Amino acid sequence: GENTLHSHDLCCDGNFFSNPQKLYACCGSGYYDIGQYGCDGYTTFLLRGSYPGQSIMQKVYQRVLPMNYYCGHNFYDPKEEYCCGCCTNEEKVVLRKGDTTKLCCWGFTFSNEDGNQACCGEKSYDTRFYTCTAGQEVIPRKAPLIPFTPSEFCSGKQFNPETHYCCGVRVVELSSKDLCCDGFHYVNPEGAHLSCCCSNVFDTRSQMCETCTVAPLPRPGPTPLDYCGSAEYNPESQFCCGTALVPRGSNNFLCCNGVYYTETDEN
C-alpha cells in the first residue's frame, strides 16, 4: 500500500523513511542518526566521541555511504569508475576504469582514441612524435617513431593523402585530370571532353548520360522554318524582303524598306 508521510517522517530524494522519534535526518537519498553522525552534502561523518554499534547504524552505512562517491554533480561507482577533476564541479568527469580511450592527467581529461597519447603532468602528448622530460616538459623526439607524413592505404598500397587519392585499387595524383567514376579509374587526356556516367565515361560532344547509361546525342531536327508574309521559308538559305523571297547569296537585288529591287528596276 501507499506510505503515509507524517510531519516527523523523512522523504530523502524520493525515498520514504519512518522517523517517529525524530532521531534521523536525510543525507542524500539516505538517512543518518543525528545523535552520532553529521552530514556534509551527501557525505556522513562520525561525530567525535561516538562509535557505531547498533544495527540501525548498519542501515546508515548501507543507505548513505554509497552516496558518498560524487564527482562534481555526478554519482559514480568506485569499483568500476573513477573521478577525474581538480577544481570546480563543472570540470570533474567520471571515467571508467580500464577505458584506454580517455586520459586523466592531473585532473584534466584528454581523448586517447588512437591509443598514442600519454600524460606529461597536466598535459597530454603524442608519444610517436614527442617525449616527456623529468621536469614534465613535452619536447620533440630526436627521431619520430613514424614519419610525420600522413599516410593511408589503397588496396594494400600506402599513399600520402595530401598529394594522392585512392580510386578503387589505383593511387592517383591529386593534380591529375584523370577521372574516378564510382571507383573506376579513367585516363583523361588533355583536351578531351570526358565526364563520368556512374562507373563509365562518355564524350560530352557526342554522347549523353541517362540514368547511368551512355547514349548518343539526338540528331538535330529538321531545319527550322520561318514565314515571309504567308509563305514558309528557310532562313538559312533564303532572304525575306517584305513578302518576297530571295535566295541567299544573290547579289543582284536590293531590299529597301521591305521593297525588293533588282538591278534593272527603275524608280
C-alpha atoms as one frame of an Amber mdcrd trajectory, in Angstrom:
protein
   0.000   0.000   0.000   0.981   3.660  -0.073   3.126   5.147   2.710   1.569
   7.914   4.764   4.076  10.681   5.399   3.772  12.307   8.819   5.467  15.518
   9.819   8.179  13.596  11.661   8.862  11.130   8.791  11.562  11.614   6.156
  11.467  11.853   2.372  15.096  11.756   1.226  15.408  12.369  -2.511  12.209
  10.431  -3.079  12.919   7.665  -0.512  10.498   7.339   2.433  11.766   6.629
   5.947   9.738   6.392   9.143  11.110   8.670  11.874   8.588   8.688  14.733
  11.103   9.732  17.397  12.822  12.290  15.130  16.200  10.630  15.643  17.234
  10.751  11.985  17.737  13.242   9.213  18.259  12.995   5.456  21.690  12.802
   3.875  21.350  12.490   0.144  18.867   9.722  -0.571  19.584   8.010   2.763
  19.282   8.935   6.413  21.555   9.105   9.448  21.399   9.212  13.260  21.711
  12.883  14.182  22.976  11.931  17.655  26.089  10.183  16.362  26.535  11.384
  12.798  26.714  14.581  10.814  26.092  15.154   7.131  28.081  17.284   4.722
  26.096  17.393   1.500  25.886  13.719   0.564  28.633  12.578   2.969  28.061
  11.358   6.509  30.761  11.586   9.138  31.057  10.221  12.680  30.762  12.804
  15.426  33.678  12.935  17.872  33.296  10.515  20.779  30.618   8.422  19.033
  31.047   4.914  17.693  28.715   2.819  15.512  27.476  -0.259  17.246  23.753
  -0.608  16.828  22.062  -2.425  13.953  20.368   0.800  12.920  23.816   2.213
  12.211  24.403  -0.529   9.654  21.430   0.874   7.794  23.119   4.256   7.835
  26.205   2.783   6.213  24.226   0.773   3.650  21.974   3.623   2.588  24.245
   6.625   2.887  27.824   5.569   2.193  27.188   4.608  -1.462  26.082   8.203
  -1.972  29.471   9.468  -0.791  31.090   8.911  -4.187  30.312  12.044  -6.137
  32.336  13.513  -8.972  31.217  17.083  -9.382  27.457  16.745  -9.688  27.520
  13.101 -10.810  27.462   9.907  -8.760  29.963   7.185  -9.627  30.747   3.599
  -8.603  34.344   3.475  -7.296  34.561  -0.245  -8.111  34.227   0.400 -11.851
  34.793   4.143 -12.251  36.952   6.980 -11.031  36.698  10.750 -10.845  38.975
  12.959 -12.934  38.912  16.593 -11.867  40.955  19.074  -9.956  38.967  22.188
  -9.400  35.312  23.062  -9.836  32.469  20.551 -10.020  31.878  21.501 -13.661
  35.424  20.373 -14.553  35.132  16.935 -12.933  34.431  13.958 -15.206  33.539
  10.342 -14.381  35.751   7.859 -16.266  35.516   4.074 -16.432  38.435   2.051
 -15.148  40.225   0.291 -17.985  38.923   2.722 -20.627  42.017   3.454 -22.715
  40.242   5.988 -24.946  40.445   8.649 -22.212  43.333  10.035 -20.167  43.233
  11.745 -16.794  46.329  13.926 -16.445  46.463  15.587 -13.041  42.743  16.161
 -13.064  42.423  17.119 -16.741  40.668  14.795 -19.197  42.001  14.146 -22.713
  40.938  11.926 -25.594  43.104   8.930 -26.495  41.111   7.388 -29.341  44.245
   6.496 -31.327  45.990   4.976 -28.310  49.125   7.068 -28.872  48.582   9.675
 -26.162  50.208   9.814 -22.722  50.259  12.205 -19.786  53.007  14.685 -19.072
  51.940  16.489 -15.920  48.618  18.118 -16.646  49.126  17.876 -20.433  48.799
  15.047 -22.944  51.176  14.388 -25.826  51.552  12.113 -28.851  54.173   9.504
 -27.962  55.019   8.965 -31.641  56.468  12.426 -32.069  57.169  13.741 -28.572
  58.580  12.693 -25.220  58.126  13.914 -21.644  61.078  15.069 -19.582  61.563
  14.558 -15.843  60.517  18.167 -15.438  57.152  17.478 -17.105  58.103  19.246
 -20.340  56.909  17.960 -23.713  59.703  18.046 -26.298  60.007  16.603 -29.847
  61.633  13.216 -30.247  65.026  13.242 -31.942  63.747  10.501 -34.256  59.959
  10.156 -34.555  58.633   6.641 -34.168  56.911   7.009 -37.552  57.349   9.549
 -40.382  55.497  12.812 -39.933  53.965  12.455 -43.405  50.356  11.277 -43.026
  49.632   8.001 -44.793  46.686   5.896 -45.834  46.313   2.656 -47.735  44.729
   1.917 -51.111  44.320  -1.794 -51.770  47.383  -2.513 -49.651  49.469   0.310
 -51.141  50.499   3.186 -48.887  49.985   6.737 -50.137  50.075  10.299 -48.899
  46.525  11.772 -48.934  47.979  15.273 -49.185  49.288  14.520 -52.695  47.313
  11.500 -53.927  43.905   9.877 -53.638  42.600   6.327 -53.876  40.375   5.391
 -56.822  39.244   1.811 -56.385  42.560  -0.068 -56.368  44.649   2.674 -58.001
  46.560   5.556 -56.404  46.111   8.756 -58.436  47.811  12.137 -58.093  45.542
  14.946 -56.895  46.874  17.162 -59.679  45.875  14.630 -62.345  42.953  15.387
 -64.661  42.079  11.685 -64.780  38.573  10.670 -63.795  37.500   8.418 -60.937
  33.983   7.211 -61.698  32.491   5.208 -58.840  35.892   3.689 -58.056  36.955
   3.084 -61.691  39.963   4.999 -62.995  39.957   6.506 -66.496  42.774   8.387
 -68.215  41.565  11.825 -69.278  43.920  13.208 -71.953  44.431  16.925 -72.290
  41.707  18.462 -74.417  39.349  15.510 -74.074  35.713  16.199 -73.234  35.148
  13.252 -70.924  32.822  13.078 -67.956  31.587  10.378 -65.581  28.373   8.471
 -66.113  28.216   6.434 -62.893  31.072   3.930 -63.353  31.543   4.720 -67.076
  32.815   7.725 -69.040  31.335   9.477 -72.059  32.327  12.139 -74.572  30.167
  15.177 -73.870  30.470  16.309 -77.512  28.681  13.300 -78.983  27.181  11.408
 -76.053  24.966  11.909 -73.052  24.317  10.090 -69.761  20.825   8.888 -68.927
  20.368   7.007 -65.612  23.911   5.581 -65.715  23.618   4.639 -69.413  25.761
   6.263 -72.118  23.708   7.131 -75.205  24.405   9.150 -78.385  23.208  12.709
 -78.503  19.993  13.036 -80.515  20.467  14.216 -84.099  19.339  17.773 -84.814
  15.773  18.015 -86.071  14.580  19.479 -89.393  15.881  22.898 -90.374  13.668
  25.467 -88.665  11.234  27.336 -90.930  10.002  30.894 -90.751   7.352  32.934
 -92.597   7.759  35.610 -95.206   4.292  37.051 -95.445   2.168  33.899 -95.520
   4.793  31.728 -97.174   7.128  29.370 -95.263  10.812  29.735 -95.940  14.155
  28.529 -94.690  16.083  31.499 -93.230  19.323  29.584 -93.590  19.010  29.502
 -97.404  16.592  32.314 -98.207  16.166  36.008 -97.521  12.820  37.679 -96.918
  12.202  41.194 -98.223   8.693  42.297 -97.330   6.775  39.414 -98.891   9.391
  38.496-101.499  11.783  35.560-101.070  15.314  35.807-102.410  17.952  33.056
-102.365  20.832  33.913-100.043  23.994  34.634-101.957  22.212  36.637-104.643
  23.956  39.933-105.324  21.679  41.493-107.932  18.961  42.786-105.680  18.270
  45.438-103.108  15.799  45.424-100.242  14.707  48.914 -99.198  12.036  49.339
 -96.515  10.588  45.946 -97.368  10.529  46.607-101.130  12.505  44.286-103.364
  14.528  45.767-106.261  16.604  44.109-108.947  19.429  45.848-110.784  17.200
  46.503-113.784  14.379  48.052-111.736  13.964  51.827-112.067  12.238  54.246
-109.741
